[in-house]
Short mmCIF file of C-alpha atoms and ligand atoms in Angstrom, two decimals:
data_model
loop_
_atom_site.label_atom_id
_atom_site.label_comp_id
_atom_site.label_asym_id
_atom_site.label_seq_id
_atom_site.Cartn_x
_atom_site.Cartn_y
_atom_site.Cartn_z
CA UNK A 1 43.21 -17.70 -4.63
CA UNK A 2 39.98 -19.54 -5.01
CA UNK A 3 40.67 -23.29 -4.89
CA UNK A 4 44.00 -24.31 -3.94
CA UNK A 5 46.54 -24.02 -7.02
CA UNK A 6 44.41 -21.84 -8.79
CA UNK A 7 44.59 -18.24 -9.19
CA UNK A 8 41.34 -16.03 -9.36
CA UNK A 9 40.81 -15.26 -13.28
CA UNK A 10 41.40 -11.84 -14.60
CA UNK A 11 37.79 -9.23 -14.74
CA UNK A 12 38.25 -7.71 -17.89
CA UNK A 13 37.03 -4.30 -16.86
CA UNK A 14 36.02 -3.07 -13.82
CA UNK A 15 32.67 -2.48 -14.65
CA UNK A 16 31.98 -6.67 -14.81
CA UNK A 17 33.78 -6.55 -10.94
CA UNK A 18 31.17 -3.75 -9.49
CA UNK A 19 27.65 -3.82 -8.60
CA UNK A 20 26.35 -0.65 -9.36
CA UNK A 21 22.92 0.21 -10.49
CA UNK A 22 22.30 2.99 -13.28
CA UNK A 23 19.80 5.62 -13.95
CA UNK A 24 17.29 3.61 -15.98
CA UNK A 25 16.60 6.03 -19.04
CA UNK A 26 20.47 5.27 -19.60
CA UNK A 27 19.84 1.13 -20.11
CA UNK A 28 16.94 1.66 -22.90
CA UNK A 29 14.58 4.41 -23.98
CA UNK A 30 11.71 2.57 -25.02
CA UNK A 31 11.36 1.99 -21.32
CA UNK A 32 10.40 5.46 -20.99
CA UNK A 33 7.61 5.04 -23.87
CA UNK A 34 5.90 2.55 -21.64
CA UNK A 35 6.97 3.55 -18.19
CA UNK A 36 4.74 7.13 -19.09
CA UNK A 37 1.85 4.89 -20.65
CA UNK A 38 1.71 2.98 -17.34
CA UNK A 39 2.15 5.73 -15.52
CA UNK A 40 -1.38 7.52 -16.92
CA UNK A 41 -3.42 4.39 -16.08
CA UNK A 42 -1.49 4.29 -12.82
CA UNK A 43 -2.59 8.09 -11.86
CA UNK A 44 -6.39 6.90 -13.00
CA UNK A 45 -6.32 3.69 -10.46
CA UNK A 46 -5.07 5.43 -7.15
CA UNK A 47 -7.41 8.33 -7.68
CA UNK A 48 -10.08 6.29 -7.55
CA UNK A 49 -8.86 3.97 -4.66
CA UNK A 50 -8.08 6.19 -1.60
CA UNK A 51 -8.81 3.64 0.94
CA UNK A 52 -8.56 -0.04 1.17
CA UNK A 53 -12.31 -0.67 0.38
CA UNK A 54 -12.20 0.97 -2.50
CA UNK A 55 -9.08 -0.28 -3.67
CA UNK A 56 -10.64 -3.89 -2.90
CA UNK A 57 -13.64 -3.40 -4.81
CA UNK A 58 -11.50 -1.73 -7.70
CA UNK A 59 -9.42 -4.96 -8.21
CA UNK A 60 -12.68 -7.32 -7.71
CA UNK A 61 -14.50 -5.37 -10.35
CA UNK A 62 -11.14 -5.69 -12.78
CA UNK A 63 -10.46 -9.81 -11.77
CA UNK A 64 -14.31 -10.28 -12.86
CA UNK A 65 -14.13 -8.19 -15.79
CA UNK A 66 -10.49 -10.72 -17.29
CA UNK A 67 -12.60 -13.77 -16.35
CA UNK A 68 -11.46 -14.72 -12.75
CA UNK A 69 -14.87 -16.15 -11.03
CA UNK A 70 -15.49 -16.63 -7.03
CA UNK A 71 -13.08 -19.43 -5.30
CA UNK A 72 -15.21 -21.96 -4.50
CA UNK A 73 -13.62 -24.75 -2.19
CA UNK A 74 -15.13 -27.69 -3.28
CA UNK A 75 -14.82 -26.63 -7.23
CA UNK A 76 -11.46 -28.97 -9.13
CA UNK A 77 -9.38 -26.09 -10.76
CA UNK A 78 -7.55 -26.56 -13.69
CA UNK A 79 -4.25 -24.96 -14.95
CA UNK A 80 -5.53 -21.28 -16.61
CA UNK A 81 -8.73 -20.70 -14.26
CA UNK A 82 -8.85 -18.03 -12.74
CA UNK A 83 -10.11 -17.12 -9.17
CA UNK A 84 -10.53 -14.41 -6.19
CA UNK A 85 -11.21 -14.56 -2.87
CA UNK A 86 -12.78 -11.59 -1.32
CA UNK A 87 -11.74 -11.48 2.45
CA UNK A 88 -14.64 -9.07 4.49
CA UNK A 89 -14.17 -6.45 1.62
CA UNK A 90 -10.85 -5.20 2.74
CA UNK A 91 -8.55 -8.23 1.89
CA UNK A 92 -8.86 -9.75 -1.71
CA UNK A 93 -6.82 -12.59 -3.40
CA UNK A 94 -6.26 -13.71 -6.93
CA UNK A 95 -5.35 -16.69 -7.99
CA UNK A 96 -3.97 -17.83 -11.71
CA UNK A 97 -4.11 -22.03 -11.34
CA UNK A 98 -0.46 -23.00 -12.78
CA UNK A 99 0.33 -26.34 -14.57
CA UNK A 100 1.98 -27.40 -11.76
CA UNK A 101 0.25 -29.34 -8.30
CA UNK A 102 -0.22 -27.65 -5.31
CA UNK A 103 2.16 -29.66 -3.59
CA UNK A 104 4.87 -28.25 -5.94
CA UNK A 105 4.63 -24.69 -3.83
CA UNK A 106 3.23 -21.63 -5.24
CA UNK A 107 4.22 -17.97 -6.12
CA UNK A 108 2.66 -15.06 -3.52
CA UNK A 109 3.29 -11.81 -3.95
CA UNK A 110 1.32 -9.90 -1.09
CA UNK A 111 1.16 -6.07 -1.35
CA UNK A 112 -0.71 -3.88 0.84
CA UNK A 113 -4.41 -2.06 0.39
CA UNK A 114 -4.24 0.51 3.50
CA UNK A 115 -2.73 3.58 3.72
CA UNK A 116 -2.10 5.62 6.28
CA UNK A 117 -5.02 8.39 7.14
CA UNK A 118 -7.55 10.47 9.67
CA UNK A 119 -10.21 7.89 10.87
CA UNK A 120 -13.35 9.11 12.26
CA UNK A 121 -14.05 8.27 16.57
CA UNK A 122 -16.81 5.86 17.04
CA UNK A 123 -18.72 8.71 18.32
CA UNK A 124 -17.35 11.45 16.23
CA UNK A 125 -19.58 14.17 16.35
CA UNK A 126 -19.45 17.34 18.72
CA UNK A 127 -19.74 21.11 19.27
CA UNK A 128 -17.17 23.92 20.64
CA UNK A 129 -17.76 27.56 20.54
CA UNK A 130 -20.34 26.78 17.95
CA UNK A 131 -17.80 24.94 15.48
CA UNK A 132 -19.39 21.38 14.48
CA UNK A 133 -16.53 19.16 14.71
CA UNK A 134 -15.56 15.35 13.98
CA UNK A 135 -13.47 14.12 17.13
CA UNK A 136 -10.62 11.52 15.27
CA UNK A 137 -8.33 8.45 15.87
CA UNK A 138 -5.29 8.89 13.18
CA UNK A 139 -4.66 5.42 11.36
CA UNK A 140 -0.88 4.21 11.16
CA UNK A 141 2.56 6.02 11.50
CA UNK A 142 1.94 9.70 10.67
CA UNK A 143 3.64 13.14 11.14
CA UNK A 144 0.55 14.70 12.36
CA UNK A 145 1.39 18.02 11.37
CA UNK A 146 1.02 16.80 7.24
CA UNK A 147 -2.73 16.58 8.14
CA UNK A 148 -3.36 19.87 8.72
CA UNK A 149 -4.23 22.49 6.71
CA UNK A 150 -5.00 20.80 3.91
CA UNK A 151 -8.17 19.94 2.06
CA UNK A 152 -9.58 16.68 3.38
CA UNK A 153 -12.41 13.88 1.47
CA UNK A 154 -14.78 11.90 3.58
CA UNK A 155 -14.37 8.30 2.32
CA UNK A 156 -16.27 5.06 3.83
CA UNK A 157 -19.63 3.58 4.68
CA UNK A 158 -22.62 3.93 6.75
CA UNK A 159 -24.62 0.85 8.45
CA UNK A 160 -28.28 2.17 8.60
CA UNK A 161 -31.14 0.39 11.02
CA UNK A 162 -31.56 -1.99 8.48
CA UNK A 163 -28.40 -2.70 7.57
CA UNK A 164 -27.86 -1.29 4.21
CA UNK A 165 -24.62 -0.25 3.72
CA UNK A 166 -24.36 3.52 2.60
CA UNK A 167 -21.18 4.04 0.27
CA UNK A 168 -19.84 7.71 1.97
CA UNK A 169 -17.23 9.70 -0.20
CA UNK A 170 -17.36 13.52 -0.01
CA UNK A 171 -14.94 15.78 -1.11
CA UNK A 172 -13.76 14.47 -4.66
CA UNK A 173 -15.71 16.26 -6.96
CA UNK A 174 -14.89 19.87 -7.93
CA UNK A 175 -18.27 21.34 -6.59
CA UNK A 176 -18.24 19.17 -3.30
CA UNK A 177 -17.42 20.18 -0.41
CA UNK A 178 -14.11 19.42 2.13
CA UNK A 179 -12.85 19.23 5.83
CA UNK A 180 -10.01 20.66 7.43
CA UNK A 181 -8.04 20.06 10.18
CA UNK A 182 -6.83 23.76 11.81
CA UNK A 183 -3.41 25.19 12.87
CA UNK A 184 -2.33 27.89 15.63
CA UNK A 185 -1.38 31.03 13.27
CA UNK A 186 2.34 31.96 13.71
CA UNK A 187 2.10 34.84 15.06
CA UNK A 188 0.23 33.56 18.25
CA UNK A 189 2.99 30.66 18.55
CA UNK A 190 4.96 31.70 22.10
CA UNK A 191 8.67 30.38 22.07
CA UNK A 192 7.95 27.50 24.10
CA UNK A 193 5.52 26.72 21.57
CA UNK A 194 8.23 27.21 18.55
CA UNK A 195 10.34 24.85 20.11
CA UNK A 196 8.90 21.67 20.17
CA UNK A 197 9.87 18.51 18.95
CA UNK A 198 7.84 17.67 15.20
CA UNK A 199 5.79 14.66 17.30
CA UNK A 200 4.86 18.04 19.22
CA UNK A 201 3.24 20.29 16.40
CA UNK A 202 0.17 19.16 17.16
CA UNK A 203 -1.21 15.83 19.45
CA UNK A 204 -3.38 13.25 18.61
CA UNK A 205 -6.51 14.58 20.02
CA UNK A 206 -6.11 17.42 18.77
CA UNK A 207 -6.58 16.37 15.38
CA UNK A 208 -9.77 17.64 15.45
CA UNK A 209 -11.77 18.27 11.81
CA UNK A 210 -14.08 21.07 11.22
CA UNK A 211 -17.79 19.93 10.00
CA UNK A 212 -19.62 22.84 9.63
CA UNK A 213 -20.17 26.29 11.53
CA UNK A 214 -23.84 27.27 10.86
CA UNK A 215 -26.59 26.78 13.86
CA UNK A 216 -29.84 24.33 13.40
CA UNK A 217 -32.50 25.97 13.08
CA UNK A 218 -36.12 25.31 12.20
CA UNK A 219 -39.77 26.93 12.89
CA UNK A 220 -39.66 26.91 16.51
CA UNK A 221 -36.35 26.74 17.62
CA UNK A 222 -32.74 27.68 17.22
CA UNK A 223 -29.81 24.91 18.39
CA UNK A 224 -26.32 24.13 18.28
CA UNK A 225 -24.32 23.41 14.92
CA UNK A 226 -24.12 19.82 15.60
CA UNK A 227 -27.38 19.04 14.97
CA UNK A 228 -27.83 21.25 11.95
CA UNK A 229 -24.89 18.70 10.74
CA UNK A 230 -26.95 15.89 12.15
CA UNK A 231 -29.72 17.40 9.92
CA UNK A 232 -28.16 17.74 6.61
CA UNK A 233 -26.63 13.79 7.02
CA UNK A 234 -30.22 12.53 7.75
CA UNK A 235 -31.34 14.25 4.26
CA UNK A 236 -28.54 13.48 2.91
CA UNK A 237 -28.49 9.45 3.54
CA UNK A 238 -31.72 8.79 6.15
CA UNK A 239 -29.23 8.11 9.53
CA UNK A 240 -29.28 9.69 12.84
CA UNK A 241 -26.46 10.18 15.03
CA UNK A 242 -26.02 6.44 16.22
CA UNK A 243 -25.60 5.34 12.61
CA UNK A 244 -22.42 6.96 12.72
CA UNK A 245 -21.29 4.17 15.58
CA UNK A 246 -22.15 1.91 13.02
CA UNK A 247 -19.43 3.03 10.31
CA UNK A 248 -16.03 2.71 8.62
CA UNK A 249 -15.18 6.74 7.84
CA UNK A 250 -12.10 8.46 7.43
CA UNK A 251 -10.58 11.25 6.24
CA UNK A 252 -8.23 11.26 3.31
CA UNK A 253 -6.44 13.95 1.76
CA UNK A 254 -8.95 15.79 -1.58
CA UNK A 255 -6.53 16.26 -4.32
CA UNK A 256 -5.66 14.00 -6.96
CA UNK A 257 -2.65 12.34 -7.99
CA UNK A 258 -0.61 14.36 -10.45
CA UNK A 259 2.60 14.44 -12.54
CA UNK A 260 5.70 15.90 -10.59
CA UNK A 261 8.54 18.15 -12.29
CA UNK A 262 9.00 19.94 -15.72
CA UNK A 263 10.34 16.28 -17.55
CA UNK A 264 6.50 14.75 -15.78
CA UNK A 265 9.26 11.74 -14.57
CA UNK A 266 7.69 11.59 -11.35
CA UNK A 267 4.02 11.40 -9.74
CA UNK A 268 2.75 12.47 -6.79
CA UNK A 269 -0.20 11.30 -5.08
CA UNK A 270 -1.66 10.25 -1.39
CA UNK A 271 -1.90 6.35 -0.82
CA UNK A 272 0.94 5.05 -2.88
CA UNK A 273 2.61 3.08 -0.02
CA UNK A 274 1.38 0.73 -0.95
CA UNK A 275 -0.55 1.28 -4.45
CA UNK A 276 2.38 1.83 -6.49
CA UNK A 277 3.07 -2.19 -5.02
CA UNK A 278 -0.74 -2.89 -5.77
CA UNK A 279 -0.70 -2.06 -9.28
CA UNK A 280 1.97 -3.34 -10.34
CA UNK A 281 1.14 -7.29 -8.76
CA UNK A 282 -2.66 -6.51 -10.10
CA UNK A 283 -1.85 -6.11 -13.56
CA UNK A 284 0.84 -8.75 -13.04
CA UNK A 285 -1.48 -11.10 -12.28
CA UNK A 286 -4.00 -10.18 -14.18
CA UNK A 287 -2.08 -10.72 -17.72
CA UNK A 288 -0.57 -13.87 -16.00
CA UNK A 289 -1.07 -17.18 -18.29
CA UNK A 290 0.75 -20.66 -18.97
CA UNK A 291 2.47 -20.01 -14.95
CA UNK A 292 3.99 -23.01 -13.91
CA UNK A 293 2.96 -22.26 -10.38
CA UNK A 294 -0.41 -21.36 -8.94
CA UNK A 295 0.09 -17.87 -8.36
CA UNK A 296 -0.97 -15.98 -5.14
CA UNK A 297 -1.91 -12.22 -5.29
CA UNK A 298 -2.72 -11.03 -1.94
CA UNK A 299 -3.78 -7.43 -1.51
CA UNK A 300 -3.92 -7.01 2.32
CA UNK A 301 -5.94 -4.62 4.65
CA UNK A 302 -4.30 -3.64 8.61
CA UNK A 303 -0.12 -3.26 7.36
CA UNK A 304 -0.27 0.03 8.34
CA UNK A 305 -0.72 -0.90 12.09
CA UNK A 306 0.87 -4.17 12.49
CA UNK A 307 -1.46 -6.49 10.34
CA UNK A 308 -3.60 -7.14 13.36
CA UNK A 309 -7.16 -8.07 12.73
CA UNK A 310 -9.40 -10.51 10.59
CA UNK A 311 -8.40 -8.67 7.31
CA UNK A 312 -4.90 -8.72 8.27
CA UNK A 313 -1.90 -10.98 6.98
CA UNK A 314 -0.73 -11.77 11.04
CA UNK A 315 -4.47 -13.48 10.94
CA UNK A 316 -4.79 -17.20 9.20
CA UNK A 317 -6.03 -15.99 6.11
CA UNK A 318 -4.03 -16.56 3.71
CA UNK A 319 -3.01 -20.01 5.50
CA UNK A 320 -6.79 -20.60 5.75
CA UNK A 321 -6.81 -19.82 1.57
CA UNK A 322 -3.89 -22.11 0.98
CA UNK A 323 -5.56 -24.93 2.71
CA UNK A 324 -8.53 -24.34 0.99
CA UNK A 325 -6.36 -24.25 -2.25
CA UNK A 326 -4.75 -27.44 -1.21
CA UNK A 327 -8.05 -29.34 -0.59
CA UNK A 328 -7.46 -29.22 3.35
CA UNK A 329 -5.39 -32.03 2.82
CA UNK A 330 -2.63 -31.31 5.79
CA UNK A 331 -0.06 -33.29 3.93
CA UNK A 332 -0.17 -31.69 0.67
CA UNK A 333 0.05 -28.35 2.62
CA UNK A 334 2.88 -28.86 4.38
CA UNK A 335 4.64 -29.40 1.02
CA UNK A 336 2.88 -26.68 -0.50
CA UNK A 337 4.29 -24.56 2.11
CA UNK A 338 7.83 -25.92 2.21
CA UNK A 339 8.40 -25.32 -1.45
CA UNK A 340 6.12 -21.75 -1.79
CA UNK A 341 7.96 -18.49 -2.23
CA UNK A 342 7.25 -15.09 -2.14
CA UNK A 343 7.58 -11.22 -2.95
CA UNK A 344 6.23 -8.89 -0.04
CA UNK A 345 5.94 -5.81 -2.32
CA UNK A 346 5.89 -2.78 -0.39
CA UNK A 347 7.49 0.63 -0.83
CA UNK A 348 11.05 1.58 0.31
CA UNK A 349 12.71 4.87 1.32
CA UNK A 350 14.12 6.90 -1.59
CA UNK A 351 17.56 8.35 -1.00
CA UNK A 352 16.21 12.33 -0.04
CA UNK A 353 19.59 14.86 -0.63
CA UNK A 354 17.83 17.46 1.62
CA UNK A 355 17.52 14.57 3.98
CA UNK A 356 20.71 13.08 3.21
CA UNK A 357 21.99 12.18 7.10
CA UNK A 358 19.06 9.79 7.93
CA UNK A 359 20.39 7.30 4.87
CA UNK A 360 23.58 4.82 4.11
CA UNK A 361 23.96 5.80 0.81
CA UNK A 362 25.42 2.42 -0.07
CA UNK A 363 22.85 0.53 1.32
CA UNK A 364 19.65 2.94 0.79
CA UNK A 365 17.11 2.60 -2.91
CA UNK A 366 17.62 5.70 -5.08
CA UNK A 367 14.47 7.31 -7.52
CA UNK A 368 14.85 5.29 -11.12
CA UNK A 369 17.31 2.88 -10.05
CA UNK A 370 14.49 0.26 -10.27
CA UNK A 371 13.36 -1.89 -7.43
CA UNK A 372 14.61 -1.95 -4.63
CA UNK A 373 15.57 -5.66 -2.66
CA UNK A 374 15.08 -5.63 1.01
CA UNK A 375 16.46 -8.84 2.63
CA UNK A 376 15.61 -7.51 6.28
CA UNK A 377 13.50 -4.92 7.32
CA UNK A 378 12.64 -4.17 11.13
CA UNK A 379 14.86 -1.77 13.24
CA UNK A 380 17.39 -2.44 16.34
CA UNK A 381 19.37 -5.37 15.78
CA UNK A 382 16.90 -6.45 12.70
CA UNK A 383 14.24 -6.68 15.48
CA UNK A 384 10.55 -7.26 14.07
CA UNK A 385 11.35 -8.52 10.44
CA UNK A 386 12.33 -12.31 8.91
CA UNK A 387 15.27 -11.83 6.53
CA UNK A 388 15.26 -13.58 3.20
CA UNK A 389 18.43 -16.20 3.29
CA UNK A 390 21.24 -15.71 0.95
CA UNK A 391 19.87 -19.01 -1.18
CA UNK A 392 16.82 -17.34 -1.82
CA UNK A 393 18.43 -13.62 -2.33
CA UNK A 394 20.08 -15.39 -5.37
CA UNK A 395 17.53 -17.14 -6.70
CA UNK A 396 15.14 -13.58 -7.10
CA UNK A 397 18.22 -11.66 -7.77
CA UNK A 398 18.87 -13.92 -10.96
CA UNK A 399 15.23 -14.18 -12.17
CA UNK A 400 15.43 -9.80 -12.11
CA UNK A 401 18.80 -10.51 -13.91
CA UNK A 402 17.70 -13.28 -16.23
CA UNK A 403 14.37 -10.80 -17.08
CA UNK A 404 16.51 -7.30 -17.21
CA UNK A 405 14.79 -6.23 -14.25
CA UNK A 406 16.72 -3.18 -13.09
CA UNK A 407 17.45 -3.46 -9.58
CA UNK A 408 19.20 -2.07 -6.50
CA UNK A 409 19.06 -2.91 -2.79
CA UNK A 410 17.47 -0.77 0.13
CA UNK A 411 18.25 -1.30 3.70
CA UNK A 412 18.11 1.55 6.52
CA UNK A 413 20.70 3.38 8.51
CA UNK A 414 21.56 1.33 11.61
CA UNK A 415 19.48 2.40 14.78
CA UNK A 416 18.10 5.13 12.40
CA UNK A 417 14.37 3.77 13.00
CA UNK A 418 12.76 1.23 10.52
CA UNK A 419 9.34 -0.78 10.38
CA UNK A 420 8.10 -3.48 9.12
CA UNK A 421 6.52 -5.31 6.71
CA UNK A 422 4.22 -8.06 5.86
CA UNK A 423 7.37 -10.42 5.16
CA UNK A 424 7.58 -11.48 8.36
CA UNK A 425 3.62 -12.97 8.77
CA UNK A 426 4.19 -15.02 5.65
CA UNK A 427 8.40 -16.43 6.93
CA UNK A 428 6.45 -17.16 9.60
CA UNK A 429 3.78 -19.63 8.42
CA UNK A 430 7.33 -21.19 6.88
CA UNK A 431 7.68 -19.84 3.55
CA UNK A 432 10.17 -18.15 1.87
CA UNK A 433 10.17 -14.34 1.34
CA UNK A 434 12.13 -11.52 0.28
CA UNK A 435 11.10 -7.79 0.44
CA UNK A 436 10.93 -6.03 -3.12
CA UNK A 437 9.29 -2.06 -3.07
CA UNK A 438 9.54 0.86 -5.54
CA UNK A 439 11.88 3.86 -3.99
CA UNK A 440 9.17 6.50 -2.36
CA UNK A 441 10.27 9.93 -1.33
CA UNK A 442 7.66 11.79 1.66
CA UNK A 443 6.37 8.13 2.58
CA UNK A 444 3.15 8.18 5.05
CA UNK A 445 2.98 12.03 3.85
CA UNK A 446 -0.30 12.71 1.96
CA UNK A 447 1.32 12.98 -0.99
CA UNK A 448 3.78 10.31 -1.41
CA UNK A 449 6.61 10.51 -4.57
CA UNK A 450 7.38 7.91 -7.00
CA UNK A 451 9.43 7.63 -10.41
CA UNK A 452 7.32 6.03 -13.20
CA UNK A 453 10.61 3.96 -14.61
CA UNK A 454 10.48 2.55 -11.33
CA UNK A 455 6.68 1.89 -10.72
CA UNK A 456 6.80 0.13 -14.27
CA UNK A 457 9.86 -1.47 -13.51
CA UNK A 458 7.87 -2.98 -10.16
CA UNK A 459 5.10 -4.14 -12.57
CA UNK A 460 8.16 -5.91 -14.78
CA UNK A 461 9.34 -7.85 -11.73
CA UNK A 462 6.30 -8.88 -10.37
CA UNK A 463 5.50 -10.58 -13.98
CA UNK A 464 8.93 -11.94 -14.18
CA UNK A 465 8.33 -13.77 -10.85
CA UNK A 466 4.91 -14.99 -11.34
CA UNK A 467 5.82 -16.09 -15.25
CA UNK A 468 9.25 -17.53 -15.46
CA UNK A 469 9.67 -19.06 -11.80
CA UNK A 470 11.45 -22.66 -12.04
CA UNK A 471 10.59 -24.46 -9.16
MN1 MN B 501 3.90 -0.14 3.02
MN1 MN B 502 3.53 2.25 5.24
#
């Protein structure tokens, strides 16, 4: 009984009275047609963006190329211009000027540039037994023991004496050369040793890269291996050993992102928490035009660790850009915030069958089921996230619906574990969100699994928001 007197209507079939997302080649195969297309172009982008500066630079160099010029505060914008705002190199946000005012509320979708990785110590270089080594600081939440063992490229720049910035990136050519992290050999492991925990394999400090192995030498005098490493960076790019204090370097893993499985559905790659996100809200925006709302497109630096820092969405930045936006008129802000919404697009967990007790499989994302909604993230007691209210919920939920979107839901095991997001920066400055992610299997792994239905699928969404919102 609904309202009083009247009975609840007959569902013809049961399928109409259950929410239950399908494989996506079963809804329409020209999806798969595109999905691979994407899916090429996709494989091209993240293997040549390993690390947020590159990714940055990447998305600059494709806003400039479709026409978007430099945000400039005291320029009048007009519905179609386009504009970025590059934030220190690691942050950048585009901007497509809707028909609509400012006070009207605009559409943000913020993704993230920064992956998880092996930074370099401010004072990196060292010898031991005659091994030159790098000594490292390990960026974001990893299981250390994926880092070792496996081929490793030297991304990043140098600061020289006179401040040039030297672009660094070993390790991604098929004649360069690598680094590598070692690991004890089984047969030396002792039972003790067997029987740690995973956090155990191996500890932070001891995540310790090889450099090189051969001594300096020159006429006169024989010397340790660091300094025949110092030697070969000075010819290599002019710096001694203190230009390494002044530098952004870390290690990421050397191989490229590839197609995964016999039916090439899948791809694997390092990086694509958050790329996959990335990619899909660049090209959104990039294609956006006649938007009734200004759109937003941030591509954030620090998620991995909190979104502390001056490139980071917990900073003003993008409340800094909206005021800017807004004319720093504090009136037409506050509006602009009240009626603003937005997608955090970030990755989810994929349902894992070898993994299958550490999910709810009612609640948890599944691979080519399409995005995945998020209303809450955090952990606990849905400590450490914002959660999108019901109102809103419905409101995305029927713009995926309205734009045949597929979708599905993704939400943790209770007490399981669980992080965040950048959700809860942007609730916070008063605006509503809602968490939206393609399913990832091995996320913070160096080589991270999506579907390509799903990553296209992400890229359909993200349009469908920025495109068709009614405000
Ligand atoms: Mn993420
Ligand atoms: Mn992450």
């Amino acid at each position: 009984m609904t309202e009083k007197g009247k009975k609840i209507k007959q569902t013809k079939d049961k399928e109409e009275l259950e929410f239950k997302p399908k494989h996506i080649a079963e809804l329409n195969n020209k999806l798969q047609t595109d999905a691979n297309k994407y899916g090429q172009k996709y494989i091209d982008f993240l293997n040549n963006c390993k690390t947020e500066r590159e990714t940055v630079k990447y998305i600059q160099e494709m806003a400039v190329k479709t026409g978007y010029k430099k945000f400039d505060k005291n320029t009048n914008y007009k519905p179609g211009d386009k504009v970025y705002l590059n934030i220190k190199d690691k942050s950048i946000i585009l901007s497509t000027i809707g028909d609509s005012k400012m006070k009207n509320g605009v559409c943000i979708v913020a993704s993230h540039v920064d992956s998880p990785r092996i930074d370099l110590k401010t004072r990196p270089l060292y010898s031991d037994s005659e091994l030159a080594m790098f000594k490292t600081h390990y960026y974001g939440g990893i299981k250390k023991h994926h880092w070792i063992t496996i081929p490793l490229a030297l991304h990043g720049i140098i600061v020289d004496k006179r401040e040039k910035v030297i672009d660094v990136k070993i390790g991604e050519t098929e004649d360069d050369t690598t680094f590598c992290i070692t690991d004890l050999l089984p047969h030396l492991e002792r039972m003790q040793d067997r029987d740690r925990m995973w956090g155990e394999v191996i500890a932070g400090e001891q995540l310790n890269v090889i450099a090189g192995s051969m001594p300096f030498k020159d006429k006169n005098e024989n010397g340790d291996s660091k300094f025949n490493i110092l030697k070969i960076l000075n010819e290599k790019y002019n710096i001694t050993e203190e230009d390494l204090i002044c530098a952004d370097l870390s290690l990421v893993p050397a191989f490229d992102a590839k197609n995964i499985g016999l039916d090439r559905s899948l791809i694997g790659g390092y990086g694509q928490d958050d790329k996959v996100c990335v990619y899909a809200s660049l090209i959104a925006e990039l294609q956006t035009k006649n938007n009734q709302q200004t759109t937003v497109s941030v591509f954030t630096d620090r998620e991995e660790i909190g979104s502390d820092g001056n490139t980071g969405l917990a900073s003003d930045m993008l409340k800094n850009y909206l005021n800017m936006l807004c004319k720093a008129d504090i009136n037409r802000y506050l509006e602009c915030i009240e009626n603003s919404i937005c997608l955090s697009a970030d990755v989810k967990a994929a349902f894992d069958p070898t993994w299958a007790h550490a999910y709810e499989r009612n609640n948890c994302g599944y691979l080519n089921h399409g995005v995945c909604i998020s209303r809450y993230t955090g952990g606990g007691g849905k400590a450490g996230t914002s959660e999108a209210r019901a109102e809103f919920t419905r409101r995305i939920v029927n713009t995926l619906n309205k734009n045949e979107v597929a979708w599905q839901t993704s939400s943790n095991k209770v007490d399981q574990g669980g992080g965040g997001t950048v959700a809860r920066f942007i609730a916070n400055l008063g605006i509503e969100v809602i968490d939206i992610g393609v399913p990832i299997l091995s996320m913070h792994s160096p080589y991270e699994i999506v579907s390509k239905l799903d990553a296209y699928m992400m890229f359909k969404a993200i349009s469908a928001f920025l495109e068709t919102n009614e405000i």
